[in-house]
Short mmCIF file of C-alpha atoms and ligand atoms in Angstrom, two decimals:
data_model
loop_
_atom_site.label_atom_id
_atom_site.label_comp_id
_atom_site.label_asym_id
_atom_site.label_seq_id
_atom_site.Cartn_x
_atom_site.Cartn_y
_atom_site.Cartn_z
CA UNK A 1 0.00 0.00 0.00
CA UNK A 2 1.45 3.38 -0.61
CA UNK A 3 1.95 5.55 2.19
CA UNK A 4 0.61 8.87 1.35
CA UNK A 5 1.63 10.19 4.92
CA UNK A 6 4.73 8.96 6.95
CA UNK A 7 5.69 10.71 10.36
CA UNK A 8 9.02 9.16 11.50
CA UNK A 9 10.07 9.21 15.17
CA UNK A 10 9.12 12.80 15.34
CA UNK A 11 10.00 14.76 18.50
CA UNK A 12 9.92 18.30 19.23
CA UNK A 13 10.41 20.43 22.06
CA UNK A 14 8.83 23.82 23.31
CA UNK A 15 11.71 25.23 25.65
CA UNK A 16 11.95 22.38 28.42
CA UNK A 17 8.95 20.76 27.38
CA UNK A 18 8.36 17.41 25.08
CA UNK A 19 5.08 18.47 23.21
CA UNK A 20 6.25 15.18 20.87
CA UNK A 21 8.21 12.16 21.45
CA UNK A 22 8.94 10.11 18.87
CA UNK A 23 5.83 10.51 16.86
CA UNK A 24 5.22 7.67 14.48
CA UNK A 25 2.38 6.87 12.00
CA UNK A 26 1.65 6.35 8.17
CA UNK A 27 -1.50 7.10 6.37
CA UNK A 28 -2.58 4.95 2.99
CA UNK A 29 -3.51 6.05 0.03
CA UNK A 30 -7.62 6.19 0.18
CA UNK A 31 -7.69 5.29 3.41
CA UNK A 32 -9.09 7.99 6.74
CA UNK A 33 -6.77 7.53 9.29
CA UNK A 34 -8.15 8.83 12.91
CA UNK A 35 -5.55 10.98 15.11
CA UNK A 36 -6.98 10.29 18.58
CA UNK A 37 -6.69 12.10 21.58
CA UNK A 38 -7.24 14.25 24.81
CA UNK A 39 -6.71 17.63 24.53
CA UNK A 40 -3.07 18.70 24.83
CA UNK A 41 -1.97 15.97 23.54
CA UNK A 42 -0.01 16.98 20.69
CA UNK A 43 -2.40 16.75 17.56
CA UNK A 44 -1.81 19.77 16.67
CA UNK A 45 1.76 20.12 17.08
CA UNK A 46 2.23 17.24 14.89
CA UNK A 47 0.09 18.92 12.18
CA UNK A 48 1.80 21.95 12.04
CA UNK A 49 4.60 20.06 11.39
CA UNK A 50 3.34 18.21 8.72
CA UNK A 51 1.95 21.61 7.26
CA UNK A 52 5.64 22.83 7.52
CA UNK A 53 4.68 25.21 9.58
CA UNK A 54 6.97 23.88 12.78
CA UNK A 55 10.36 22.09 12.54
CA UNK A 56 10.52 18.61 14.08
CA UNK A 57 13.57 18.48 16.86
CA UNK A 58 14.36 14.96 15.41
CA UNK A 59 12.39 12.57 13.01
CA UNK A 60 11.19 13.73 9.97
CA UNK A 61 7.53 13.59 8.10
CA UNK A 62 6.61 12.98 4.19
CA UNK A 63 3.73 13.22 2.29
CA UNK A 64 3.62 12.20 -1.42
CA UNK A 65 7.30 11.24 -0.58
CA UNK A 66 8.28 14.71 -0.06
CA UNK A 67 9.78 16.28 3.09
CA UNK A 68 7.15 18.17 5.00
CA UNK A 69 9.87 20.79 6.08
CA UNK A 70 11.71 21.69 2.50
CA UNK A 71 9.24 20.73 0.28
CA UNK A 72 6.32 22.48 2.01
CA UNK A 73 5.29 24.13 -1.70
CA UNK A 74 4.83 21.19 -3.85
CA UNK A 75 2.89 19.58 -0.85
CA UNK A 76 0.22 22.28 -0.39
CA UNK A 77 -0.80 22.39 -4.19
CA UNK A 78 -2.32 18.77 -3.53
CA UNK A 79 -3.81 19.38 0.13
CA UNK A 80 -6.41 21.04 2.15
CA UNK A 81 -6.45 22.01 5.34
CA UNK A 82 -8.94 22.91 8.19
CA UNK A 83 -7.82 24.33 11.28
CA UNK A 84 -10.06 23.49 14.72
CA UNK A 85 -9.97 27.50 15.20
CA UNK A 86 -10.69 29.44 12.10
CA UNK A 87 -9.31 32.72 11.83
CA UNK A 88 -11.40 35.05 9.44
CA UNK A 89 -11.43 38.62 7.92
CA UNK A 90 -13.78 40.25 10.00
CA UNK A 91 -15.17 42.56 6.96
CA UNK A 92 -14.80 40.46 4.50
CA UNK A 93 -18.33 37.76 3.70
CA UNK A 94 -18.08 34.45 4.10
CA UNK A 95 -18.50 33.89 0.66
CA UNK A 96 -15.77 36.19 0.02
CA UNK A 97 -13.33 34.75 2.15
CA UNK A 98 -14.18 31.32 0.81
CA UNK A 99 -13.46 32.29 -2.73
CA UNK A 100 -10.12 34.19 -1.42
CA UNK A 101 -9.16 30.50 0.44
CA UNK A 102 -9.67 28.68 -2.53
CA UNK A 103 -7.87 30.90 -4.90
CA UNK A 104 -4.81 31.09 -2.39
CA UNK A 105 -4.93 27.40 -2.89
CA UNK A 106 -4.06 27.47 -6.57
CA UNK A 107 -7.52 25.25 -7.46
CA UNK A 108 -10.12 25.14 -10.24
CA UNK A 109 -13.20 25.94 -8.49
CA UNK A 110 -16.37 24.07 -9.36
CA UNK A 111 -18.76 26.40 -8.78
CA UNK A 112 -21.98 24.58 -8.95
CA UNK A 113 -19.98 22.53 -6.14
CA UNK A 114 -19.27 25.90 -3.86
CA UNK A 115 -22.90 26.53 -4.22
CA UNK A 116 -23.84 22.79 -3.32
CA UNK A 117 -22.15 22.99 0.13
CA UNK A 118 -23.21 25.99 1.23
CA UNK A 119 -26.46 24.51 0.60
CA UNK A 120 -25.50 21.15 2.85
CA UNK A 121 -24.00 23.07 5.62
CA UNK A 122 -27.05 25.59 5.55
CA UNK A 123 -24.71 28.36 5.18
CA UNK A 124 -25.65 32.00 4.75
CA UNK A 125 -22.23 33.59 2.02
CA UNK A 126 -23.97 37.05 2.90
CA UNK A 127 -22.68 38.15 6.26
CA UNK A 128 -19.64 39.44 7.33
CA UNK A 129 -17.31 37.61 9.08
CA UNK A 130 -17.26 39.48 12.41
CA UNK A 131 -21.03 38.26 13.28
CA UNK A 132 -20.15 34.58 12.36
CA UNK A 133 -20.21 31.75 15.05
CA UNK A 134 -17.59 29.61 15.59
CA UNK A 135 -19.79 26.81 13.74
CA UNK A 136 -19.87 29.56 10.99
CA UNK A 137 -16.39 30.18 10.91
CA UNK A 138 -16.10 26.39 10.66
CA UNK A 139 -17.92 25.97 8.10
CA UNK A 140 -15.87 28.75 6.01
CA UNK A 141 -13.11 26.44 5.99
CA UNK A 142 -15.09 23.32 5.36
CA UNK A 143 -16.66 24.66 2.18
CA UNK A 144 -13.47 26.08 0.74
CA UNK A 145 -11.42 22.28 1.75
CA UNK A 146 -13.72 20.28 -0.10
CA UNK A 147 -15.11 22.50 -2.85
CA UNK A 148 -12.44 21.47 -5.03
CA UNK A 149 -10.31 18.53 -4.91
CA UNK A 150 -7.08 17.36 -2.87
CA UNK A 151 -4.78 14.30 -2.32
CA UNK A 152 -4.76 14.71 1.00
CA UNK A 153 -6.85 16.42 3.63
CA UNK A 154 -5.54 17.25 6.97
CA UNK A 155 -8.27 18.54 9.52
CA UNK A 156 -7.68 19.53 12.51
CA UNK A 157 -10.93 19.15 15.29
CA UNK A 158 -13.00 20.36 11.75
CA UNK A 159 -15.93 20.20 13.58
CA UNK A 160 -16.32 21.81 16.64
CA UNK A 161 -19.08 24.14 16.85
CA UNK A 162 -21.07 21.89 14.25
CA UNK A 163 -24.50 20.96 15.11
CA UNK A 164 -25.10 17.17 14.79
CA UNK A 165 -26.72 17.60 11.58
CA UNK A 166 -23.80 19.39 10.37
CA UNK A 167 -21.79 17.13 11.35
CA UNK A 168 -23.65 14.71 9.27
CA UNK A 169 -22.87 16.81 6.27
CA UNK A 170 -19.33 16.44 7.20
CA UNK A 171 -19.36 12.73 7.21
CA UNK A 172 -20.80 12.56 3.96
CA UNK A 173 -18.33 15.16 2.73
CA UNK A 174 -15.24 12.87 4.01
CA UNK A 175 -17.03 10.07 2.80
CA UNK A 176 -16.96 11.34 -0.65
CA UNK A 177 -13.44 12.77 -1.24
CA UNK A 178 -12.58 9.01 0.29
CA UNK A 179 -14.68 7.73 -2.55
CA UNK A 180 -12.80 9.38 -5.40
CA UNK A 181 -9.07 8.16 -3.98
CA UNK A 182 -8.51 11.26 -1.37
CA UNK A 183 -6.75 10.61 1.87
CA UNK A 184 -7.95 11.65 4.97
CA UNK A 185 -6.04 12.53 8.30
CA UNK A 186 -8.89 13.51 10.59
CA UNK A 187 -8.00 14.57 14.19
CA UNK A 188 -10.53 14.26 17.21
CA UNK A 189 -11.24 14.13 20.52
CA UNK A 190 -14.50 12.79 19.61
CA UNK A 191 -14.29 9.35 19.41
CA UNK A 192 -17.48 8.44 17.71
CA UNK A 193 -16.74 10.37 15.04
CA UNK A 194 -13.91 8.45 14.49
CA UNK A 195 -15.79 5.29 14.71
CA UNK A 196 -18.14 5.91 11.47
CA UNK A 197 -15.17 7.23 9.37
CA UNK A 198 -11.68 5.75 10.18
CA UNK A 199 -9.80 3.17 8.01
CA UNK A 200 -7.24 3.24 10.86
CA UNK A 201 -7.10 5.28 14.03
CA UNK A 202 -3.79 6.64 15.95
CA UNK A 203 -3.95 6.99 19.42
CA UNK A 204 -1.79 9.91 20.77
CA UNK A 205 -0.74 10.52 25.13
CA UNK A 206 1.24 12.85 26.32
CA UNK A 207 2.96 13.55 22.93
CA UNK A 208 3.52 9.46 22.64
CA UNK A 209 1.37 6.96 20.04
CA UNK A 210 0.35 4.77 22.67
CA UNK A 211 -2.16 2.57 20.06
CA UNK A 212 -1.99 2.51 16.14
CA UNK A 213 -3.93 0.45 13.86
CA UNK A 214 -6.97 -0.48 12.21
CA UNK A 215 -10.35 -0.69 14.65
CA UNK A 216 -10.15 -4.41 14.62
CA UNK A 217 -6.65 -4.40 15.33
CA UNK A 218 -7.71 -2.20 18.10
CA UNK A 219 -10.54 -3.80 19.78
CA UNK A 220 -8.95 -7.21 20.89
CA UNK A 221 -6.90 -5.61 22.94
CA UNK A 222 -10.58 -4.85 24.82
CA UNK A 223 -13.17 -5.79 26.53
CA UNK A 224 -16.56 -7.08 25.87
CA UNK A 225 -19.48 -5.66 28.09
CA UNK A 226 -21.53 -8.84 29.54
CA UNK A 227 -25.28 -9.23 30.96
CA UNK A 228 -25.58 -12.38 32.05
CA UNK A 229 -28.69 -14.43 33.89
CA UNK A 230 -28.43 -18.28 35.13
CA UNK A 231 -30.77 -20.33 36.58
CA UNK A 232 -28.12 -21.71 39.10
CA UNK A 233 -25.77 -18.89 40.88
CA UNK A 234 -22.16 -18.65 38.89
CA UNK A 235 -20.87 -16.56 41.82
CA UNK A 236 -17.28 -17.89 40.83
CA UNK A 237 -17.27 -15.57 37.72
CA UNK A 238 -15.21 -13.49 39.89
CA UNK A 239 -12.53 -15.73 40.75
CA UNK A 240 -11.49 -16.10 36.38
CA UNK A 241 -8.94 -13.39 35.78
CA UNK A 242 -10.83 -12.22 32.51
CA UNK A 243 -14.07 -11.63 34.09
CA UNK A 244 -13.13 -7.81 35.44
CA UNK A 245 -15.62 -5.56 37.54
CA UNK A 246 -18.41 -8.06 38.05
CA UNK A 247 -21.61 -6.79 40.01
CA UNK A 248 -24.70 -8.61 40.65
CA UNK A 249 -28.10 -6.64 39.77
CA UNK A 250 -31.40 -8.05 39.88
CA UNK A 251 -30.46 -11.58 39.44
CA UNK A 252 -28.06 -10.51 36.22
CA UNK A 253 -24.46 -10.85 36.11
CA UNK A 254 -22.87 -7.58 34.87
CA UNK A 255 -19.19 -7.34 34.25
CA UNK A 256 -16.30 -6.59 31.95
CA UNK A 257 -14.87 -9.82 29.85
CA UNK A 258 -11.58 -9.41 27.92
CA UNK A 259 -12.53 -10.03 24.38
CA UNK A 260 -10.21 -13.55 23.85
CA UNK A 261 -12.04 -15.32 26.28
CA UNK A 262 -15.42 -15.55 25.05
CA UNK A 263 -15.40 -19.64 24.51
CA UNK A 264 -13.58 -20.03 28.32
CA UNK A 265 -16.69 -17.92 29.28
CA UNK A 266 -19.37 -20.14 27.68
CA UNK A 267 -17.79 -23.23 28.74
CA UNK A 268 -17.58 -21.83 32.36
CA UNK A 269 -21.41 -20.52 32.25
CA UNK A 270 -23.35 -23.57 30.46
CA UNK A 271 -23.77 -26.13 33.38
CA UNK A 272 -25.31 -23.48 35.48
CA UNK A 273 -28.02 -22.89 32.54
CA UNK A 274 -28.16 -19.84 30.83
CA UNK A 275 -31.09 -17.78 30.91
CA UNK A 276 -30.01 -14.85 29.51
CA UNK A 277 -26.57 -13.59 27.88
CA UNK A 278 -26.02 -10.50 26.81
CA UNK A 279 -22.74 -8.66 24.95
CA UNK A 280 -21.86 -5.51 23.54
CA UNK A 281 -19.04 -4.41 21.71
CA UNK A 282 -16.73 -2.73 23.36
CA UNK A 283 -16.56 0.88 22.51
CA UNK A 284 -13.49 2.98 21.07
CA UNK A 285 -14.11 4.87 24.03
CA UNK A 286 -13.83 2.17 26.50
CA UNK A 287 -10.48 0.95 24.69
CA UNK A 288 -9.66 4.62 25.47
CA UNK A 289 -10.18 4.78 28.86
CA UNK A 290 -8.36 2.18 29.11
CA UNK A 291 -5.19 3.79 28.14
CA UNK A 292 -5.62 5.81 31.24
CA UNK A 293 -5.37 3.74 33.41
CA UNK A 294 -3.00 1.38 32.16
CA UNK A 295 -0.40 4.62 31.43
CA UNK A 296 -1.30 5.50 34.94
CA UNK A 297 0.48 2.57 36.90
CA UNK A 298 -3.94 1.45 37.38
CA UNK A 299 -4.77 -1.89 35.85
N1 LIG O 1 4.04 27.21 20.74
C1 LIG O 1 3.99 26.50 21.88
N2 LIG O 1 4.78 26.81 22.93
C2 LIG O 1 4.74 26.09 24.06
N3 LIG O 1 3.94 25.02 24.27
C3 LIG O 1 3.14 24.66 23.27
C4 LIG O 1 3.11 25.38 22.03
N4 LIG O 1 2.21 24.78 21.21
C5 LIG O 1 1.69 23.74 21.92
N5 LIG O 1 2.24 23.68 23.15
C6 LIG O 1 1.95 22.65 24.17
O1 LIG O 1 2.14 21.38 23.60
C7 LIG O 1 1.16 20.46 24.05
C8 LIG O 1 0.42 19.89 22.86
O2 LIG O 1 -0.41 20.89 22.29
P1 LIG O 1 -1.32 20.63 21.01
O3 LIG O 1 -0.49 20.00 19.97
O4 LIG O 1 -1.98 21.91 20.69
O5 LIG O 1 -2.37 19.57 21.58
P2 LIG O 1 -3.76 19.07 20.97
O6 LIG O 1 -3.90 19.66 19.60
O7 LIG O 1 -3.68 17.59 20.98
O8 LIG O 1 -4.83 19.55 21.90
C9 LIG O 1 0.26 21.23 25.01
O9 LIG O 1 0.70 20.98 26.33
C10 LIG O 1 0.50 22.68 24.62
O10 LIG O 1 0.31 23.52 25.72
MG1 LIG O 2 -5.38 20.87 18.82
#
């Protein structure tokens, strides 16, 4: 698969203190890869490095095979980028700033496009930029990224301040650049954003990958939510080291199973006669909050 995106053991430093430390993922051709994590935890530092915008201390980053740092010009005629913050002209329109955004970035405008997503994103071009919202301002970017086409699109938190039916629109409009070959590098704190869209997800702590991979990958490392009822008491559940934070409701076992052990569970729950058996499974989130603990000295 070709690697449309490689970061390389990048580290930087702001003063005394690691923002990065040996930053490593790739991103495929076609594929949305997820960049995952609390806030402060180095997302954007490690885009404005790949924008060229920051040097890395050590490592280095490439897209289309280019250096991120010296090759910064032929990189940004093939990408699009949305900041989680957009900056506007305050007396400039909307629709004037998103015609100035797309002409900075050197594109053929499809006009009947332009038109189409202000439509989507129920966006008024009229106003002046001092009385937009933040959701507003968002959208300014949005509409100029994917009213015309890019290899790559790097988006930073795109869309915070988006109602959840804008936010819709968005996942359609990743969903369709995806569809014609584009690459996606989509960076959240939101997981179940990231859940609908992502190809592959990296998981960033602290300035550290502490998970990379595809959500498969991801979720054996996880556990599987369990509601279970017997007709005879199974009371040793808690005595099996994958059966985690067990509690006993209503006559239903509730607890935590770690996701390779689903057979040793059924063979340890059929001869007291199963009633009821319940699983869910597991959540992004829950994988998360797992990474808490376990980089916390917890479980
Ligand atoms: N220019 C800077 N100078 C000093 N510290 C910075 C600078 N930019 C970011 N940081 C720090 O680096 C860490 C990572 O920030 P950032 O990449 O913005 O995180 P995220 O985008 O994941 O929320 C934070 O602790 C932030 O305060
Ligand atoms: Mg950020």
């Amino acid at each position: 698969m070709t690697a449309v995106l490689e970061v390389n053991n990048v580290t930087k430093m702001f003063g005394k203190f690691q923002a990065l430390n040996g930053v490593k993922f790739k991103l495929n051709k076609g594929e949305v890869l997820g960049f995952i994590g609390p806030n402060g935890a180095g997302k954007s530092t490690t885009i404005r490095i790949l924008l060229g915008m920051l040097k890395a201390d050590f490592g280095n980053a490439k897209i289309f095979g280019k250096d991120v740092w010296t090759d910064a010009v032929d990189i940004h005629k093939r990408i699009a980028y949305v900041p989680g913050d957009v900056n506007l002209w305050p007396n400039l329109t909307g629709g004037e700033v998103i015609d100035l955004f797309l002409s900075m970035r050197g594109v053929k405008v499809n006009k009947q496009r332009k038109e189409n997503l202000m439509k989507r994103f129920e966006f008024d071009p009229t106003k002046k930029c001092r009385a937009y919202s933040k959701g507003n301002r968002q959208k300014v970017a949005l509409i100029s990224a994917f009213a015309a086409d890019a290899d790559l699109y790097i988006l930073d938190e795109p869309t915070s301040g988006l109602d959840p039916l804008q936010e819709r629109v968005f996942q359609e409009c990743v969903q369709e650049v995806k569809e014609k070959g584009a690459s996606v590098l989509l960076s959240s704190h939101i997981l179940s954003e990231v859940e609908r869209l992502c190809d592959q997800v990296a998981i960033i702590r602290q300035g550290s990958i502490v998970e990379a991979g595809s959500l498969e990958d991801l979720r054996h490392l996880t556990r599987i939510q369990i509601n279970l009822r017997t007709r005879e008491e199974a009371s040793k559940l808690v005595e099996q080291d994958w059966v985690h934070d067990l509690t006993y409701e209503n006559g239903t076992y509730i607890f935590q199973l770690d996701a390779d052990h689903m057979d040793d569970l059924i063979r340890f729950i059929q001869p007291h006669g199963v009633v009821k058996l319940e699983s869910a499974p597991a959540k992004l989130e829950d994988l998360f909050m797992r990474h808490y603990e376990t980089t916390e000295g917890g479980v």
